[in-house]
PDB file of C-alpha atoms and ligand atoms in Angstrom:
ATOM      1  CA  MET A   1      49.256 -33.376  53.484  1.00  0.00           C
ATOM      2  CA  THR A   2      52.329 -31.204  53.716  1.00  0.00           C
ATOM      3  CA  THR A   3      51.915 -29.296  50.485  1.00  0.00           C
ATOM      4  CA  GLU A   4      49.456 -26.805  51.885  1.00  0.00           C
ATOM      5  CA  ILE A   5      51.619 -25.887  54.834  1.00  0.00           C
ATOM      6  CA  ARG A   6      55.019 -25.736  53.229  1.00  0.00           C
ATOM      7  CA  ASN A   7      54.913 -21.943  53.122  1.00  0.00           C
ATOM      8  CA  LEU A   8      54.468 -21.621  56.832  1.00  0.00           C
ATOM      9  CA  ARG A   9      57.559 -20.597  58.677  1.00  0.00           C
ATOM     10  CA  THR A  10      59.104 -23.179  60.907  1.00  0.00           C
ATOM     11  CA  PRO A  11      60.279 -22.305  64.375  1.00  0.00           C
ATOM     12  CA  ASN A  12      63.895 -21.299  64.726  1.00  0.00           C
ATOM     13  CA  ASN A  13      63.749 -19.784  68.165  1.00  0.00           C
ATOM     14  CA  LYS A  14      64.707 -22.424  70.679  1.00  0.00           C
ATOM     15  CA  SER A  15      64.371 -20.224  73.714  1.00  0.00           C
ATOM     16  CA  THR A  16      62.001 -21.264  76.440  1.00  0.00           C
ATOM     17  CA  ASP A  17      60.477 -17.830  76.676  1.00  0.00           C
ATOM     18  CA  THR A  18      56.798 -18.377  77.331  1.00  0.00           C
ATOM     19  CA  SER A  19      55.672 -14.908  76.350  1.00  0.00           C
ATOM     20  CA  LEU A  20      53.416 -14.513  73.344  1.00  0.00           C
ATOM     21  CA  LYS A  21      55.541 -12.809  70.739  1.00  0.00           C
ATOM     22  CA  PRO A  22      54.270 -11.730  67.360  1.00  0.00           C
ATOM     23  CA  THR A  23      56.600 -13.426  64.894  1.00  0.00           C
ATOM     24  CA  ILE A  24      55.743 -10.866  62.269  1.00  0.00           C
ATOM     25  CA  GLU A  25      57.508  -7.962  63.935  1.00  0.00           C
ATOM     26  CA  LYS A  26      60.898  -9.470  63.287  1.00  0.00           C
ATOM     27  CA  ASP A  27      60.776  -8.885  59.556  1.00  0.00           C
ATOM     28  CA  PRO A  28      58.893  -5.848  58.239  1.00  0.00           C
ATOM     29  CA  LYS A  29      59.490  -6.877  54.619  1.00  0.00           C
ATOM     30  CA  GLU A  30      57.770 -10.147  55.197  1.00  0.00           C
ATOM     31  CA  LYS A  31      54.854  -8.334  56.731  1.00  0.00           C
ATOM     32  CA  ALA A  32      54.271  -6.488  53.478  1.00  0.00           C
ATOM     33  CA  THR A  33      53.992  -9.720  51.553  1.00  0.00           C
ATOM     34  CA  ASP A  34      51.416 -10.984  54.018  1.00  0.00           C
ATOM     35  CA  ILE A  35      49.004  -8.140  53.376  1.00  0.00           C
ATOM     36  CA  GLY A  36      45.847  -9.448  51.805  1.00  0.00           C
ATOM     37  CA  GLN A  37      46.535 -13.022  52.733  1.00  0.00           C
ATOM     38  CA  TYR A  38      44.148 -15.093  54.734  1.00  0.00           C
ATOM     39  CA  LEU A  39      43.911 -18.484  56.282  1.00  0.00           C
ATOM     40  CA  LEU A  40      40.661 -20.108  55.291  1.00  0.00           C
ATOM     41  CA  CYS A  41      38.717 -23.064  56.569  1.00  0.00           C
ATOM     42  CA  ARG A  42      39.663 -25.835  54.172  1.00  0.00           C
ATOM     43  CA  GLN A  43      36.134 -27.186  54.274  1.00  0.00           C
ATOM     44  CA  CYS A  44      34.046 -24.083  53.507  1.00  0.00           C
ATOM     45  CA  LEU A  45      36.669 -21.366  52.748  1.00  0.00           C
ATOM     46  CA  LYS A  46      35.483 -19.043  55.475  1.00  0.00           C
ATOM     47  CA  ILE A  47      38.236 -16.642  56.574  1.00  0.00           C
ATOM     48  CA  ILE A  48      39.509 -17.940  59.900  1.00  0.00           C
ATOM     49  CA  SER A  49      42.694 -15.962  60.538  1.00  0.00           C
ATOM     50  CA  SER A  50      45.670 -14.542  58.692  1.00  0.00           C
ATOM     51  CA  PRO A  51      49.424 -15.084  58.575  1.00  0.00           C
ATOM     52  CA  ALA A  52      49.841 -11.739  60.358  1.00  0.00           C
ATOM     53  CA  GLU A  53      48.267 -13.304  63.451  1.00  0.00           C
ATOM     54  CA  ARG A  54      51.019 -15.901  63.792  1.00  0.00           C
ATOM     55  CA  ILE A  55      52.743 -15.839  67.129  1.00  0.00           C
ATOM     56  CA  GLU A  56      55.327 -17.895  68.920  1.00  0.00           C
ATOM     57  CA  VAL A  57      54.300 -19.702  72.061  1.00  0.00           C
ATOM     58  CA  GLN A  58      56.937 -21.320  74.245  1.00  0.00           C
ATOM     59  CA  GLY A  59      59.514 -20.574  71.573  1.00  0.00           C
ATOM     60  CA  ALA A  60      57.796 -21.820  68.440  1.00  0.00           C
ATOM     61  CA  HIS A  61      54.922 -21.076  66.095  1.00  0.00           C
ATOM     62  CA  VAL A  62      54.310 -24.689  65.087  1.00  0.00           C
ATOM     63  CA  HIS A  63      53.802 -27.410  67.670  1.00  0.00           C
ATOM     64  CA  THR A  64      53.074 -31.084  67.157  1.00  0.00           C
ATOM     65  CA  PHE A  65      51.074 -32.919  69.774  1.00  0.00           C
ATOM     66  CA  ALA A  66      49.192 -36.155  70.191  1.00  0.00           C
ATOM     67  CA  ASN A  67      45.889 -36.291  72.007  1.00  0.00           C
ATOM     68  CA  PRO A  68      45.103 -39.040  74.541  1.00  0.00           C
ATOM     69  CA  GLN A  69      43.717 -41.165  71.698  1.00  0.00           C
ATOM     70  CA  GLY A  70      47.069 -40.985  69.906  1.00  0.00           C
ATOM     71  CA  ILE A  71      45.915 -38.743  67.079  1.00  0.00           C
ATOM     72  CA  VAL A  72      48.746 -36.394  66.085  1.00  0.00           C
ATOM     73  CA  TYR A  73      47.999 -32.772  65.360  1.00  0.00           C
ATOM     74  CA  GLU A  74      50.323 -30.146  63.928  1.00  0.00           C
ATOM     75  CA  ILE A  75      49.092 -26.805  65.149  1.00  0.00           C
ATOM     76  CA  GLY A  76      50.140 -23.226  64.558  1.00  0.00           C
ATOM     77  CA  CYS A  77      49.681 -20.528  67.174  1.00  0.00           C
ATOM     78  CA  PHE A  78      47.620 -17.476  66.236  1.00  0.00           C
ATOM     79  CA  LYS A  79      46.819 -14.479  68.405  1.00  0.00           C
ATOM     80  CA  ASN A  80      43.398 -13.948  66.910  1.00  0.00           C
ATOM     81  CA  ALA A  81      41.166 -16.131  64.788  1.00  0.00           C
ATOM     82  CA  ALA A  82      38.070 -14.099  64.134  1.00  0.00           C
ATOM     83  CA  GLY A  83      36.445 -16.847  62.083  1.00  0.00           C
ATOM     84  CA  CYS A  84      36.431 -19.333  64.926  1.00  0.00           C
ATOM     85  CA  GLY A  85      33.686 -20.127  67.341  1.00  0.00           C
ATOM     86  CA  TYR A  86      34.413 -21.795  70.647  1.00  0.00           C
ATOM     87  CA  THR A  87      32.624 -24.508  72.511  1.00  0.00           C
ATOM     88  CA  GLY A  88      32.958 -26.363  75.772  1.00  0.00           C
ATOM     89  CA  ILE A  89      33.928 -25.378  79.279  1.00  0.00           C
ATOM     90  CA  PRO A  90      37.585 -24.324  79.652  1.00  0.00           C
ATOM     91  CA  THR A  91      39.629 -27.190  81.045  1.00  0.00           C
ATOM     92  CA  ASP A  92      43.242 -27.942  81.790  1.00  0.00           C
ATOM     93  CA  GLU A  93      42.760 -31.657  81.249  1.00  0.00           C
ATOM     94  CA  TYR A  94      45.545 -32.984  78.992  1.00  0.00           C
ATOM     95  CA  THR A  95      46.543 -29.424  78.156  1.00  0.00           C
ATOM     96  CA  TRP A  96      49.429 -29.107  75.724  1.00  0.00           C
ATOM     97  CA  PHE A  97      50.634 -25.794  77.115  1.00  0.00           C
ATOM     98  CA  ARG A  98      51.454 -25.652  80.783  1.00  0.00           C
ATOM     99  CA  GLY A  99      49.436 -22.984  82.529  1.00  0.00           C
ATOM    100  CA  PHE A 100      46.822 -22.777  79.798  1.00  0.00           C
ATOM    101  CA  ARG A 101      43.289 -24.089  79.809  1.00  0.00           C
ATOM    102  CA  TRP A 102      41.609 -24.831  76.513  1.00  0.00           C
ATOM    103  CA  ARG A 103      38.312 -24.855  74.682  1.00  0.00           C
ATOM    104  CA  VAL A 104      37.517 -26.401  71.329  1.00  0.00           C
ATOM    105  CA  ALA A 105      37.713 -24.024  68.340  1.00  0.00           C
ATOM    106  CA  LEU A 106      35.328 -24.607  65.454  1.00  0.00           C
ATOM    107  CA  CYS A 107      34.862 -22.982  62.089  1.00  0.00           C
ATOM    108  CA  GLY A 108      32.209 -20.340  62.703  1.00  0.00           C
ATOM    109  CA  LEU A 109      30.430 -21.323  59.489  1.00  0.00           C
ATOM    110  CA  CYS A 110      30.650 -25.084  58.928  1.00  0.00           C
ATOM    111  CA  LEU A 111      31.570 -26.091  62.501  1.00  0.00           C
ATOM    112  CA  THR A 112      34.572 -28.147  61.438  1.00  0.00           C
ATOM    113  CA  HIS A 113      36.915 -28.699  64.369  1.00  0.00           C
ATOM    114  CA  LEU A 114      39.849 -26.386  63.635  1.00  0.00           C
ATOM    115  CA  GLY A 115      41.792 -26.462  66.883  1.00  0.00           C
ATOM    116  CA  TRP A 116      41.714 -25.048  70.356  1.00  0.00           C
ATOM    117  CA  LEU A 117      41.651 -21.743  72.195  1.00  0.00           C
ATOM    118  CA  PHE A 118      44.235 -21.673  74.983  1.00  0.00           C
ATOM    119  CA  MET A 119      43.783 -19.318  77.914  1.00  0.00           C
ATOM    120  CA  SER A 120      46.097 -18.648  80.841  1.00  0.00           C
ATOM    121  CA  THR A 121      45.213 -17.346  84.257  1.00  0.00           C
ATOM    122  CA  ALA A 122      47.200 -14.236  83.317  1.00  0.00           C
ATOM    123  CA  ARG A 123      44.553 -13.601  80.659  1.00  0.00           C
ATOM    124  CA  LEU A 124      46.810 -14.415  77.777  1.00  0.00           C
ATOM    125  CA  SER A 125      45.066 -16.317  75.071  1.00  0.00           C
ATOM    126  CA  PHE A 126      45.833 -17.691  71.648  1.00  0.00           C
ATOM    127  CA  ASN A 127      44.432 -20.086  69.110  1.00  0.00           C
ATOM    128  CA  GLY A 128      46.174 -23.347  68.305  1.00  0.00           C
ATOM    129  CA  LEU A 129      44.884 -24.157  64.841  1.00  0.00           C
ATOM    130  CA  ILE A 130      45.328 -27.485  63.055  1.00  0.00           C
ATOM    131  CA  LEU A 131      47.390 -26.479  60.055  1.00  0.00           C
ATOM    132  CA  ASN A 132      46.180 -29.079  57.597  1.00  0.00           C
ATOM    133  CA  ARG A 133      42.596 -27.954  58.148  1.00  0.00           C
ATOM    134  CA  LEU A 134      43.417 -24.463  56.857  1.00  0.00           C
ATOM    135  CA  VAL A 135      44.355 -23.197  53.421  1.00  0.00           C
ATOM    136  CA  GLU A 136      46.169 -19.990  52.590  1.00  0.00           C
ATOM    137  CA  SER A 137      44.553 -17.583  50.196  1.00  0.00           C
ATOM    138  CA  LYS A 138      45.130 -14.088  48.900  1.00  0.00           C
ATOM    139  CA  LYS A 139      41.603 -13.641  47.701  1.00  0.00           C
ATOM    140  CA  GLN A 140      39.313 -11.104  49.265  1.00  0.00           C
ATOM    141  CA  VAL A 141      36.035 -12.658  50.226  1.00  0.00           C
TER     142      VAL A 141
HETATM  143 ZN1   ZN B   1      34.349 -23.971  57.666  1.00  0.00          ZN
END
């Protein structure tokens, strides 16, 4: 389960800053190596997002949460996820990020549940994507 995500950066910023910071701007060299890479739906290989869309939310890119049923999800925060579709009415019920409402994010092709779209009243939004439901790829599709 962890092999596919071992290349993802782990959070090292412990600040409580709640702004949405692109992690990529910190290291221009790393940005170059990300060019051409994509994050694909593990189920159907549709392009969902890319490593360049990774952001930190509340001080970290990766967050681990359990839902009310006790299922644990490891999610990464992404500014944009063009391959996702969204369903459901925005709600703040059981939200994992204070001040953010959420909708369910699905693969736009095979409708696999990939995570959640989080939206704040300040119109900030980001995608929290379940990392083990994505695969990294350099291929152009
Ligand atoms: Zn899919």
